[in-house]
Coordinates of C-alpha atoms in Angstrom, one line a residue:
Chain A
M879 CA 119.9 126.3 32.8
L880 CA 118.3 123.5 31.2
K881 CA 118.7 120.2 32.4
I882 CA 119.2 116.9 31.0
K883 CA 116.9 114.1 32.3
T884 CA 116.7 110.3 31.1
P885 CA 114.7 108.1 32.6
K886 CA 117.1 105.9 35.1
T887 CA 114.9 102.3 34.1
Q888 CA 114.4 100.9 30.9
R889 CA 111.1 100.4 32.2
A890 CA 110.9 104.3 32.4
A891 CA 112.2 104.5 29.2
R892 CA 109.9 102.1 27.5
A893 CA 107.1 104.2 28.8
L894 CA 108.3 107.3 27.6
E895 CA 109.2 105.1 23.6
K896 CA 105.9 104.3 23.8
R897 CA 104.2 107.5 23.7
A898 CA 106.6 109.1 21.5
P899 CA 105.0 109.7 17.9
K900 CA 105.2 107.2 15.9
L901 CA 105.1 106.8 12.3
V902 CA 102.7 103.4 12.5
E903 CA 101.4 105.0 16.0
N904 CA 99.1 102.9 18.4
G905 CA 95.4 102.0 18.7
K906 CA 94.0 104.2 19.7
K907 CA 92.5 104.9 23.8
T908 CA 89.3 106.0 25.2
L909 CA 88.4 107.5 27.7
I910 CA 84.8 107.5 28.7
L911 CA 83.6 110.2 31.8
H912 CA 80.5 111.9 32.5
G913 CA 79.6 115.6 33.7
T914 CA 78.1 117.0 36.6
K915 CA 74.3 115.1 35.9
T916 CA 73.6 112.4 34.0
S917 CA 70.5 109.7 34.3
S918 CA 70.0 106.3 34.5
M919 CA 70.1 105.8 30.9
L920 CA 73.3 107.3 30.3
N921 CA 74.8 105.9 33.0
D922 CA 73.7 102.5 31.0
V923 CA 74.9 103.9 28.1
L924 CA 78.2 105.0 29.2
T925 CA 79.2 101.7 31.3
Q926 CA 77.5 99.8 27.9
I927 CA 80.1 101.3 25.2
Y928 CA 83.2 100.2 27.5
H929 CA 81.8 96.9 28.1
L930 CA 81.7 96.9 23.9
K931 CA 84.8 98.4 24.6
R932 CA 87.2 96.9 26.8
G933 CA 90.7 96.7 27.0
N934 CA 91.1 99.8 25.2
A935 CA 89.3 102.7 27.1
V936 CA 88.8 103.7 30.8
K937 CA 86.1 104.4 31.9
Y938 CA 85.9 107.2 34.7
T939 CA 83.7 106.7 37.9
K940 CA 83.9 111.0 39.1
K941 CA 81.6 113.2 38.2
N942 CA 83.7 116.3 36.3
K943 CA 82.8 120.0 36.8
E944 CA 84.7 122.2 34.8
I945 CA 84.1 120.8 31.4
R946 CA 82.3 121.2 29.0
P947 CA 83.5 120.5 25.2
F948 CA 82.1 122.9 23.3
E949 CA 83.3 126.0 24.9
S950 CA 86.5 127.2 24.8
G951 CA 87.9 127.0 28.2
G952 CA 85.8 123.9 29.4
E953 CA 88.8 121.7 27.5
T954 CA 91.2 122.0 29.1
S955 CA 90.2 118.7 32.3
L956 CA 89.9 116.7 28.8
E957 CA 93.3 117.8 27.2
F958 CA 94.7 116.8 31.0
Y959 CA 93.3 114.0 31.2
S960 CA 94.9 112.8 27.5
L961 CA 98.0 113.6 28.0
K962 CA 98.6 112.4 31.6
S963 CA 97.5 109.1 30.5
D964 CA 97.3 109.4 26.2
Y965 CA 94.0 108.7 24.9
S966 CA 92.6 110.1 21.8
L967 CA 89.3 109.8 22.1
F968 CA 86.5 110.6 24.5
V969 CA 83.3 109.9 25.4
F970 CA 81.9 112.4 27.6
G971 CA 78.1 111.9 28.3
S972 CA 75.9 114.5 30.2
H973 CA 72.1 115.6 31.4
S974 CA 70.6 118.7 31.2
K975 CA 66.5 119.9 30.4
K976 CA 67.8 121.3 27.2
R977 CA 69.9 118.9 25.9
P978 CA 68.4 115.2 27.7
N979 CA 70.8 111.9 27.3
N980 CA 73.4 113.5 25.8
L981 CA 77.0 112.4 25.0
V982 CA 79.3 113.5 23.0
L983 CA 82.3 112.0 20.5
G984 CA 85.8 113.6 20.5
R985 CA 88.4 113.3 19.1
L986 CA 92.1 114.8 19.7
Y987 CA 94.9 115.3 18.4
D988 CA 98.6 116.7 19.7
H989 CA 96.7 116.3 23.2
H990 CA 94.1 119.1 21.4
V991 CA 90.4 118.5 20.8
Y992 CA 90.7 118.1 17.2
D993 CA 86.9 117.6 16.7
L994 CA 83.8 116.8 18.9
V995 CA 80.0 114.6 17.4
E996 CA 76.9 116.1 20.1
V997 CA 74.4 113.1 19.6
G998 CA 71.3 112.3 22.2
V999 CA 70.7 109.2 22.7
E1000 CA 67.2 107.4 23.2
N1001 CA 65.7 104.7 22.4
L1002 CA 68.2 102.6 24.5
K1003 CA 68.1 98.6 25.0
P1004 CA 71.0 96.9 26.7
M1005 CA 72.9 94.5 26.2
E1006 CA 71.0 92.1 29.1
S1007 CA 67.3 92.8 27.7
F1008 CA 68.3 90.7 24.9
V1009 CA 68.0 86.9 24.5
Y1010 CA 70.6 84.3 22.5
D1011 CA 72.7 81.7 21.8
K1012 CA 75.3 82.6 24.4
K1013 CA 77.9 80.9 22.2
L1014 CA 77.7 83.3 19.7
T1015 CA 79.5 86.0 22.4
P1016 CA 82.0 87.9 20.7
K1017 CA 85.3 88.3 22.1
I1018 CA 86.6 91.3 23.8
G1019 CA 89.7 93.1 21.5
S1020 CA 87.7 91.3 18.2
K1021 CA 88.3 93.7 14.7
P1022 CA 84.1 94.7 13.8
F1023 CA 82.7 94.3 10.8
F1024 CA 80.4 97.8 9.8
A1025 CA 77.8 98.2 7.8
F1026 CA 76.7 101.7 7.4
I1027 CA 72.9 102.4 5.6
G1028 CA 71.6 105.3 4.2
E1029 CA 72.5 108.3 1.5
S1030 CA 71.7 110.8 4.9
F1031 CA 75.3 109.8 5.8
E1032 CA 76.7 110.9 3.0
S1033 CA 74.6 114.4 2.1
V1034 CA 73.8 115.5 5.8
E1035 CA 77.7 117.1 6.6
E1036 CA 76.5 115.7 10.4
L1037 CA 75.6 112.6 9.5
K1038 CA 79.5 112.4 8.1
H1039 CA 81.2 113.4 10.9
L1040 CA 79.3 111.0 13.0
K1041 CA 80.1 108.4 10.5
E1042 CA 83.9 109.0 10.8
V1043 CA 83.4 109.5 14.6
L1044 CA 82.2 105.7 15.2
L1045 CA 84.5 105.0 12.8
D1046 CA 87.5 105.8 14.8
L1047 CA 85.3 105.1 17.7
F1048 CA 84.4 101.3 17.4
R1049 CA 87.5 100.0 14.8
G1050 CA 89.9 99.0 17.3
E1051 CA 93.5 98.0 16.2
V1052 CA 94.2 98.9 12.7
V1053 CA 96.3 95.4 11.7
E1054 CA 97.6 94.2 8.7
N1055 CA 97.1 90.3 9.6
L1056 CA 93.5 88.8 10.8
N1057 CA 92.4 85.7 11.4
L1058 CA 89.0 84.6 9.7
A1059 CA 87.8 82.2 12.3
G1060 CA 87.4 84.8 14.8
V1061 CA 85.0 87.7 12.5
D1062 CA 82.7 88.0 14.6
R1063 CA 80.7 91.2 15.4
V1064 CA 79.7 93.9 13.7
Y1065 CA 78.2 97.4 14.1
V1066 CA 74.6 97.8 12.1
C1067 CA 74.1 101.7 11.7
T1068 CA 71.2 103.3 9.7
A1069 CA 71.2 107.1 8.8
I1070 CA 67.2 106.7 10.2
S1071 CA 66.7 110.3 9.1
P1072 CA 68.4 113.4 8.2
T1073 CA 69.2 113.3 12.1
T1074 CA 69.1 109.9 13.7
V1075 CA 71.4 107.3 13.4
F1076 CA 69.5 103.4 14.6
F1077 CA 73.1 101.9 15.7
T1078 CA 72.8 97.7 16.6
H1079 CA 75.3 95.6 18.1
C1080 CA 75.3 92.1 16.0
A1081 CA 77.3 89.1 16.5
L1082 CA 77.8 87.1 13.3
R1083 CA 77.2 83.3 12.1
L1084 CA 79.1 81.9 9.9
K1085 CA 77.3 79.8 8.6
R1086 CA 78.1 76.5 6.0
S1087 CA 77.7 77.7 2.2
G1088 CA 78.3 75.7 -0.6
T1089 CA 81.5 78.0 -1.2
T1090 CA 84.7 78.7 0.5
I1091 CA 83.1 81.7 1.6
P1092 CA 80.8 80.9 4.2
R1093 CA 76.9 82.2 4.2
M1094 CA 76.6 85.2 7.8
E1095 CA 73.8 85.6 9.4
L1096 CA 73.3 88.6 11.9
V1097 CA 72.2 87.9 15.7
E1098 CA 71.6 90.8 17.6
I1099 CA 73.4 91.5 20.6
G1100 CA 72.7 94.6 21.1
P1101 CA 73.1 97.8 22.5
S1102 CA 71.1 99.3 20.5
M1103 CA 70.1 103.1 21.0
D1104 CA 68.8 105.9 18.7
F1105 CA 71.3 108.6 17.4
V1106 CA 70.6 112.0 17.2
V1107 CA 72.9 114.1 16.3
R1108 CA 72.2 117.6 18.0
R1109 CA 75.9 119.8 17.4
H1110 CA 79.7 119.6 16.1
H1111 CA 82.2 120.9 15.0
L1112 CA 84.7 120.6 12.7
P1113 CA 88.5 120.8 12.8
N1114 CA 89.8 123.7 11.3
D1115 CA 91.2 123.2 7.7
S1116 CA 94.9 124.1 8.8
L1117 CA 95.0 121.1 11.6
K1118 CA 92.9 118.8 9.5
K1119 CA 95.5 118.8 6.5
E1120 CA 98.3 118.5 9.3
A1121 CA 96.5 115.3 11.2
M1122 CA 95.2 113.4 7.6
K1123 CA 99.4 113.7 6.3
T1124 CA 101.2 110.4 6.1
A1125 CA 105.0 109.7 5.0
S1126 CA 105.3 107.5 2.2
Q1127 CA 106.2 104.2 4.0
Q1128 CA 109.7 105.0 3.3
S1129 CA 112.3 103.1 5.7
K1130 CA 113.4 99.8 4.1
K1131 CA 114.4 97.6 6.4
Q1132 CA 118.1 97.1 6.5
V1133 CA 119.6 93.6 5.1
K1134 CA 121.6 92.1 8.1
N1135 CA 124.3 89.6 7.5
V1136 CA 124.6 91.1 3.8
S1137 CA 127.4 92.6 2.5
R1138 CA 128.9 92.8 -0.8
D1139 CA 132.7 92.9 -1.9
V1140 CA 134.4 94.0 -5.1
V1141 CA 136.6 90.9 -5.2
Q1142 CA 134.0 87.9 -4.2
G1143 CA 130.3 89.6 -5.0
K1144 CA 127.9 89.2 -2.7
I1145 CA 128.4 87.6 1.0
G1146 CA 125.9 87.1 3.6
K1147 CA 127.2 85.2 6.6
I1148 CA 125.8 82.8 8.6
Y1149 CA 125.9 82.8 12.6
M1150 CA 125.9 78.7 13.7
S1151 CA 126.5 77.4 17.7
D1152 CA 129.1 76.3 18.5
Q1153 CA 130.0 72.3 16.7
Q1154 CA 131.5 70.7 20.0
V1155 CA 133.8 69.4 17.8
G1156 CA 136.6 67.4 20.0
G1157 CA 133.3 65.7 22.4
M1158 CA 131.2 64.0 19.8
A1159 CA 131.5 61.0 19.1
L1160 CA 133.0 58.6 15.9
S1161 CA 131.5 56.6 15.3
Y1162 CA 127.9 54.7 16.9
D1163 CA 130.4 51.5 18.1
I1164 CA 131.1 52.2 21.8
K1165 CA 133.5 50.4 23.3
G1166 CA 131.5 48.7 26.2
L1167 CA 129.1 47.2 23.3
K1168 CA 132.1 46.2 22.2
R1169 CA 133.0 44.5 24.6
Q1170 CA 129.6 43.2 24.9
R1171 CA 129.8 42.3 21.7
R1172 CA 132.7 40.2 22.3
E1173 CA 131.7 38.4 25.4
A1174 CA 128.7 37.2 23.7
K1175 CA 130.4 35.9 21.1
T1176 CA 132.8 33.9 22.9
K1177 CA 129.7 32.7 24.8
N1178 CA 128.2 31.3 21.9
S1179 CA 130.5 29.9 21.1
A1180 CA 131.8 28.3 24.1
K1181 CA 127.9 26.9 23.7
E1182 CA 128.3 26.1 19.9
D1183 CA 131.1 24.1 21.6
Q1184 CA 129.3 22.5 24.5
A1185 CA 127.0 21.5 22.0
K1186 CA 128.5 20.0 19.3
K1187 CA 130.7 18.3 22.3
R1188 CA 127.1 16.6 23.4
K1189 CA 125.9 16.1 19.9
T1190 CA 129.2 13.9 19.3
D1191 CA 129.5 13.0 22.5
S1192 CA 125.6 11.5 22.8
Chain B
M1370 CA 67.2 95.1 -5.9
E1371 CA 70.2 94.4 -8.6
A1372 CA 73.2 96.4 -9.5
E1373 CA 73.9 98.1 -5.6
K1374 CA 77.6 99.1 -5.2
F1375 CA 78.4 99.4 -2.1
Q1376 CA 81.7 100.7 -1.7
I1377 CA 83.6 98.9 0.9
D1378 CA 86.7 99.5 2.9
L1379 CA 88.1 96.3 3.2
G1380 CA 91.5 97.1 5.6
N1381 CA 88.3 98.7 8.0
L1382 CA 86.5 96.1 7.4
M1383 CA 83.5 98.6 6.3
A1384 CA 80.4 98.2 4.1
Y1385 CA 78.2 101.5 2.8
D1386 CA 75.5 101.6 1.2
P1387 CA 74.7 105.3 0.0
S1388 CA 72.1 103.7 -2.1
H1389 CA 69.1 103.2 0.6
H1390 CA 66.6 105.6 1.4
F1391 CA 63.8 105.1 3.7
P1392 CA 60.6 106.2 2.0
S1393 CA 58.4 105.5 5.3
L1394 CA 59.7 105.2 8.5
P1395 CA 58.2 101.4 10.0
D1396 CA 56.1 102.4 12.4
S1397 CA 56.7 99.2 14.7
R1398 CA 60.6 99.2 16.2
E1399 CA 61.1 95.5 15.7
E1400 CA 60.2 96.1 11.9
L1401 CA 62.8 98.7 12.1
T1402 CA 65.2 96.7 13.9
R1403 CA 64.7 93.8 11.5
K1404 CA 65.0 96.2 8.0
C1405 CA 68.3 97.3 9.4
L1406 CA 68.4 93.6 10.0
E1407 CA 68.3 92.8 6.5
R1408 CA 70.3 95.7 4.8
G1409 CA 72.6 94.9 7.2
T1410 CA 73.7 90.6 6.4
E1411 CA 73.4 92.1 3.0
L1412 CA 76.8 94.3 3.2
V1413 CA 78.4 92.0 6.0
Q1414 CA 77.9 89.9 3.2
A1415 CA 79.5 91.4 0.6
V1416 CA 82.5 92.5 2.8
A1417 CA 82.7 88.6 3.2
N1418 CA 82.9 87.7 0.2
A1419 CA 85.7 90.7 -0.6
L1420 CA 87.4 89.0 2.9
F1421 CA 87.4 85.7 2.2
I1422 CA 88.8 85.6 -1.7
L1423 CA 92.3 86.8 -0.1
P1424 CA 94.7 84.4 0.0
S1425 CA 95.5 83.2 3.2
S1426 CA 98.1 81.6 5.4
E1427 CA 97.6 78.6 7.3
D1428 CA 97.5 78.6 10.9
P1429 CA 96.2 76.2 13.9
D1430 CA 94.4 78.4 15.0
G1431 CA 93.0 79.2 12.4
P1432 CA 93.6 81.1 8.4
I1433 CA 95.1 84.4 8.8
V1434 CA 94.6 87.1 5.6
T1435 CA 96.6 90.4 5.5
L1436 CA 94.1 92.6 4.9
P1437 CA 94.9 95.7 2.6
E1438 CA 96.0 99.7 4.3
P1439 CA 91.7 101.5 5.0
T1440 CA 91.4 103.7 2.6
T1441 CA 89.0 105.6 4.2
K1442 CA 91.7 108.1 6.0
L1443 CA 91.1 109.2 9.9
P1444 CA 93.4 112.0 12.0
R1445 CA 96.5 110.5 13.2
E1446 CA 96.1 110.8 17.4
K1447 CA 99.9 112.7 17.3
H1448 CA 101.9 114.9 15.1
L1449 CA 104.2 112.7 12.1
P1450 CA 107.8 112.8 13.5
K1451 CA 109.7 115.5 13.0
P1452 CA 112.8 114.1 11.8
K1453 CA 115.9 115.9 13.9
P1454 CA 118.8 119.0 13.0
P1455 CA 122.1 117.6 12.5
T1456 CA 124.6 118.0 15.2
K1457 CA 126.9 120.0 15.2
W1458 CA 130.0 117.4 14.5
E1459 CA 127.2 116.6 12.2
Q1460 CA 127.9 119.5 10.8
F1461 CA 131.3 119.3 10.8
A1462 CA 131.9 115.8 9.3
K1463 CA 129.2 117.1 6.8
M1464 CA 131.4 119.6 5.3
K1465 CA 135.2 118.5 6.0
G1466 CA 133.7 115.2 4.2
I1467 CA 134.8 113.5 6.9
K1468 CA 132.9 109.2 7.4
N1469 CA 132.1 107.4 10.0
H1470 CA 134.1 104.2 10.0
K1471 CA 133.1 101.3 11.9
K1472 CA 135.4 100.4 14.6
D1473 CA 136.3 97.3 16.7
K1474 CA 135.3 96.4 19.7
R1475 CA 138.5 95.3 21.1
V1476 CA 141.7 96.3 20.8
F1477 CA 144.8 96.2 21.5
D1478 CA 146.4 98.0 24.4
E1479 CA 149.7 99.4 24.6
Q1480 CA 150.0 99.7 28.4
T1481 CA 149.4 96.6 29.2
S1482 CA 150.0 94.6 26.5
T1483 CA 146.6 93.1 26.2
W1484 CA 143.4 93.5 24.1
K1485 CA 141.2 94.7 26.3
R1486 CA 137.0 96.6 25.1
R1487 CA 137.1 99.7 23.2
H1488 CA 134.5 101.4 25.9
G1489 CA 133.5 100.4 29.4
Y1490 CA 134.6 98.1 32.3
D1491 CA 137.6 97.0 31.3
R1492 CA 138.9 99.8 28.8
V1493 CA 142.2 100.5 27.1
N1494 CA 144.0 103.9 27.5
D1495 CA 142.6 103.5 30.9
D1496 CA 143.8 106.7 33.5
K1497 CA 144.9 104.3 36.0
D1498 CA 147.0 102.5 34.3
I1499 CA 149.6 105.0 33.7
P1500 CA 152.5 103.9 36.3
I1501 CA 154.4 106.1 35.1
I1502 CA 154.5 110.5 34.0
E1503 CA 157.8 110.8 32.9
A1504 CA 158.7 114.9 34.4
K1505 CA 159.2 116.8 30.8
P1506 CA 162.2 119.9 31.0
T1507 CA 158.2 122.1 30.1
D1508 CA 157.2 121.0 33.5
E1509 CA 156.6 122.3 36.8
P1510 CA 158.2 121.4 39.9
G1511 CA 155.2 121.6 41.5
E1512 CA 152.3 120.0 39.3
D1513 CA 151.5 117.0 40.0
P1514 CA 151.2 115.2 36.6
F1515 CA 148.0 112.9 37.7
A1516 CA 145.9 115.3 39.1
K1517 CA 146.2 117.5 36.2
R1518 CA 145.3 114.3 33.3
K1519 CA 142.6 113.6 36.1
A1520 CA 141.8 117.9 35.5
E1521 CA 141.6 117.8 31.2
K1522 CA 139.5 114.5 31.2
K1523 CA 136.4 116.3 33.1
Q1524 CA 137.0 119.5 31.5
R1525 CA 136.3 117.3 28.2
V1526 CA 133.7 115.5 29.9
E1527 CA 132.4 119.2 31.3
K1528 CA 132.6 120.6 27.4
Q1529 CA 131.3 117.2 26.4
E1530 CA 128.0 117.6 27.9
K1531 CA 127.3 121.3 26.8
N1532 CA 128.2 120.6 23.3
R1533 CA 125.0 118.5 24.2
L1534 CA 122.7 119.9 26.1
Q1535 CA 123.2 123.0 23.0
N1536 CA 122.6 120.2 20.5
L1537 CA 119.6 118.9 21.7
K1538 CA 118.8 122.3 22.2
Q1539 CA 118.9 123.0 18.7
A1540 CA 116.3 119.9 18.5
K1541 CA 114.2 120.7 20.8
K1542 CA 113.2 124.0 18.9
A1543 CA 113.1 122.0 15.5
G1544 CA 110.0 119.8 17.7
A1545 CA 112.5 116.8 17.2
L1546 CA 113.5 116.0 20.6
P1547 CA 114.3 112.3 20.8
S1548 CA 110.6 110.4 23.5
H1549 CA 113.0 109.5 25.9
V1550 CA 115.3 113.2 26.6
Q1551 CA 113.9 115.3 28.6
L1552 CA 115.3 119.0 29.1
A1553 CA 114.2 120.6 32.6
A1554 CA 114.4 123.9 33.8
T1555 CA 117.1 124.0 36.8
A1556 CA 116.2 127.5 37.7
L1557 CA 113.7 131.0 36.7
P1558 CA 114.9 132.2 34.1
I1559 CA 116.5 135.9 33.6
T1560 CA 113.3 138.2 31.8
G1561 CA 113.9 141.3 30.3
T1562 CA 112.9 143.7 33.8
K1563 CA 114.8 143.2 36.9
T1564 CA 113.5 140.0 38.3
E1565 CA 114.1 140.5 42.4
V1566 CA 117.2 138.6 42.8
P1567 CA 116.9 136.7 46.6
K1568 CA 118.7 138.4 48.7
K1569 CA 120.7 136.4 51.6
A1570 CA 118.9 137.9 54.9
N1571 CA 121.1 138.9 57.8
K1572 CA 121.9 137.2 61.0
Q1573 CA 119.9 139.9 62.2
E1574 CA 117.0 140.4 60.0
L1575 CA 117.3 136.6 60.5
E1576 CA 117.0 137.6 64.3
N1577 CA 114.0 139.7 64.0
V1578 CA 111.7 137.7 61.8
A1579 CA 112.3 134.5 64.2
G1580 CA 111.5 136.4 67.0
M1581 CA 108.4 137.4 65.2
A1582 CA 107.6 134.0 63.7
A1583 CA 107.3 132.8 67.2
A1584 CA 105.5 135.4 68.9
A1585 CA 102.8 134.8 65.9
T1586 CA 101.1 132.2 68.4
A1587 CA 98.0 131.9 69.6
S1588 CA 98.6 133.1 73.2
G1589 CA 101.7 135.2 72.0
G1590 CA 104.4 132.8 72.2
K1591 CA 104.1 133.5 76.5
F1592 CA 103.9 129.8 76.9
D1593 CA 106.1 128.0 74.3
K1594 CA 110.0 126.7 75.0
K1595 CA 112.6 128.9 73.7
L1596 CA 115.6 127.9 72.3
P1597 CA 119.1 128.4 74.1
G1598 CA 120.7 130.9 72.2
E1599 CA 117.1 132.7 71.3
K1600 CA 116.5 136.0 72.2
P1601 CA 113.2 137.5 72.9
A1602 CA 110.7 139.3 70.6
K1603 CA 112.1 143.3 70.8
H1604 CA 108.5 144.8 71.0
P1605 CA 107.2 143.0 73.9
G1606 CA 103.3 142.4 74.1
K1607 CA 101.5 145.9 75.5
Y1608 CA 100.7 147.4 72.9
R1609 CA 98.3 150.5 74.5
K1610 CA 98.5 152.7 77.2
F1611 CA 95.9 152.6 79.3
L1612 CA 95.1 155.8 81.8
P1613 CA 96.1 155.1 85.6
V1614 CA 92.6 155.1 87.1
V1615 CA 93.1 157.4 89.8
E1616 CA 94.8 161.0 89.0
G1617 CA 97.7 161.8 90.0
K1618 CA 98.9 165.6 91.1
G1619 CA 100.8 167.9 89.5
M1620 CA 99.9 167.2 85.7
G1621 CA 96.9 168.5 84.4
S1622 CA 94.0 165.7 83.7
Q1623 CA 95.7 163.2 81.2
E1624 CA 92.4 162.4 80.1
K1625 CA 92.1 166.1 78.8
Q1626 CA 96.0 165.9 77.0
Q1627 CA 95.3 163.1 75.5
T1628 CA 92.0 163.8 74.4
D1629 CA 93.6 167.0 73.3
K1630 CA 96.9 165.3 71.6
I1631 CA 94.4 163.3 69.2
L1632 CA 92.3 165.7 68.3
N1633 CA 94.6 168.5 67.4
K1634 CA 96.3 165.7 65.4
L1635 CA 93.2 165.0 63.5
M1636 CA 92.6 168.8 62.5
S1637 CA 96.2 169.4 61.5
Q1638 CA 95.6 165.9 59.8
S1639 CA 92.4 167.5 58.0
S1640 CA 93.5 171.5 57.3
H1641 CA 95.1 171.9 54.2
D1642 CA 96.1 175.7 55.3
I1643 CA 99.1 176.9 55.3
L1644 CA 99.0 178.9 58.0
D1645 CA 99.4 177.1 61.1
V1646 CA 96.9 179.0 63.6
N1647 CA 99.0 178.7 66.9
K1648 CA 101.7 180.2 65.5
A1649 CA 99.9 183.0 63.8
V1650 CA 98.0 184.1 66.9
S1651 CA 101.0 184.5 69.6
M1652 CA 102.6 186.3 66.2
Y1653 CA 99.8 188.8 66.4
N1654 CA 99.8 188.9 70.5
V1655 CA 103.7 189.8 70.3
K1656 CA 103.1 192.2 67.6
A1657 CA 99.5 194.2 70.2
E1658 CA 101.8 193.8 73.1
K1659 CA 104.7 195.9 71.4
R1660 CA 101.8 197.8 70.1
R1661 CA 101.2 199.0 73.9
K1662 CA 104.3 199.3 74.9
H1663 CA 104.8 201.8 71.8
E1664 CA 102.0 203.6 72.8
K1665 CA 102.2 203.7 76.3
E1666 CA 105.9 205.6 76.0
K1667 CA 104.6 208.0 73.4
G1668 CA 102.2 208.8 76.0
A1669 CA 104.6 209.3 78.2
S1670 CA 107.7 210.3 76.4
S1671 CA 106.0 212.7 73.9
S1672 CA 108.8 215.3 73.8
N1673 CA 110.6 212.9 72.1
S1674 CA 109.1 213.2 69.2
G1675 CA 111.1 215.4 68.3
K1676 CA 114.5 213.6 67.7
M1677 CA 114.1 211.3 65.3
K1678 CA 114.1 207.9 66.2
P1679 CA 114.9 204.7 64.3
K1680 CA 112.3 202.9 62.3
K1681 CA 111.2 200.5 63.7
K1682 CA 111.1 197.3 61.3
S1683 CA 109.6 194.7 61.7
F1684 CA 112.2 191.7 60.4
K1685 CA 108.8 189.0 60.5
K1686 CA 106.1 187.8 58.4
S1687 CA 103.5 190.4 57.1
A1688 CA 100.5 192.3 59.2
T1689 CA 98.2 192.2 55.9
K1690 CA 98.7 188.1 55.4
K1691 CA 98.2 187.7 59.8
S1692 CA 94.9 189.9 59.3
S1693 CA 93.7 188.4 56.8
K1694 CA 93.3 184.7 57.5
K1695 CA 93.1 185.7 61.5
S1696 CA 90.1 183.9 60.9
A1697 CA 89.2 180.9 63.4
P1698 CA 90.5 176.8 61.4
K1699 CA 87.9 176.5 58.2
K1700 CA 86.4 173.2 59.6
H1701 CA 86.4 171.3 56.6

């Protein structure tokens, strides 16, 4: 037997509505976590990524023994977390002798693992080690610029995949309107070899130039690191096709308060607030003022009379 | 380095330079970062050029531009919402051509001759507003028409709930359940094989189980307070029988008997013969005695040998079977 369960509070209903599949989706949330063994460098990397993505990322502190993203059974925990707190991206760090400073960047579709890229982190320079003018610090949640350099991003499949995943990870929310005063950060990724990508994060300084378009200046603020691509799992074709499907934005916005009539044609309705006609003032001449004026007049005239009288007298 | 065409994705504020490649890796890290930043600056400038050209609307915070849609396609987070299948009523209405007309919120109530709302608190045609129901000739004498109306309404509501559940089940099958609805199972489904129906335990069973549970403590339930009406456990303790230290007169050695019993049990369990040895031995002894008697009589009364004696047939088991298996029981 089945029972219909509906949320009893509006808050619960809103929360469910937020997580439901929609035509235009919310921004993806990221989960940052680590496995049984991590090195100090890896811990730094994870915290740095968390700081870069503050606002739509969550960092778990406990170690997760059973998560092995590349094995078939080892992703159930990840999928469970994703289901419970609505994450679609994850960054999983682990350290072993065979794969030192390992970082697995992954995406989830419908709370199941969609694709994975495994990279090793080298030559980390954390944010604290950079010296720069503190006024340039980018704000949390600002939309970043991306600069990808290198032909390997097109020719090598792993790097192509990594490019896509990095874009997805760091781009933040897809917005229609952008405030041009708020552009302040850029991620620069350079393919220095067919297996390594040099990744760095810079702040933007907009300098005055002759034209309306300002001159851009990059100030490195970190973190900067090398990604060595190790393994990757591409999604299978049917899943990829399904995930890439977009519905044509067909739903026309219903125009309200407009209707058509056969006789009169197009009619619109205007709603106005209650004009309390009874309480409105008819003229600017308030009765009290009238009396004052009258009295003032009589006083003046009396004074004049007196003055006249005096004149005549004297 | 002219005529460089960057791939610019304005919706993502991204620029990609596909033509660059490092002929040789720079020696030092600083060189590398410097070069990368140089190229990065060029790319960002290209994006900014395209960005600041867009028509902007003035705002107290700054100029706001409308970004175009991103050109790099990235996978969705969740599947596209599936269209809801039409409900039973919707199908029926479509078939019959019934259109949905917009209804007024306020309706004139005939009972109270006032304007009331259609649904909700103070609504039209409410059951509690009816003071008198006139009796019809078809009515039964003992029936309460008010209760009947209530029962009918309850039935209608139940039917509607059932229909709603069916519609939601159809929607779930199509994968288009509305986000705020969840269908929860209240009982386990009946599968193909006969599942064990949890039958109700009767009083005796419950008492037995309660007694067993009470005794399942470290001290065997001896020191627990007994509830009123609780019967003591049926098997009170003592599971071992110890032989008396001093043997009484009369019966033989109890210890010997005990060990014999155990041994016989073991032996009979291990022996797989169809033969019962004791029975066979006693039968043989009886037969042997009879033969001896017979011999004695023969010897004593040889004169009677002329008479025909009725042949004594033994209806017991044949001797041949006996003799062949008279050996000691095989030890396994």
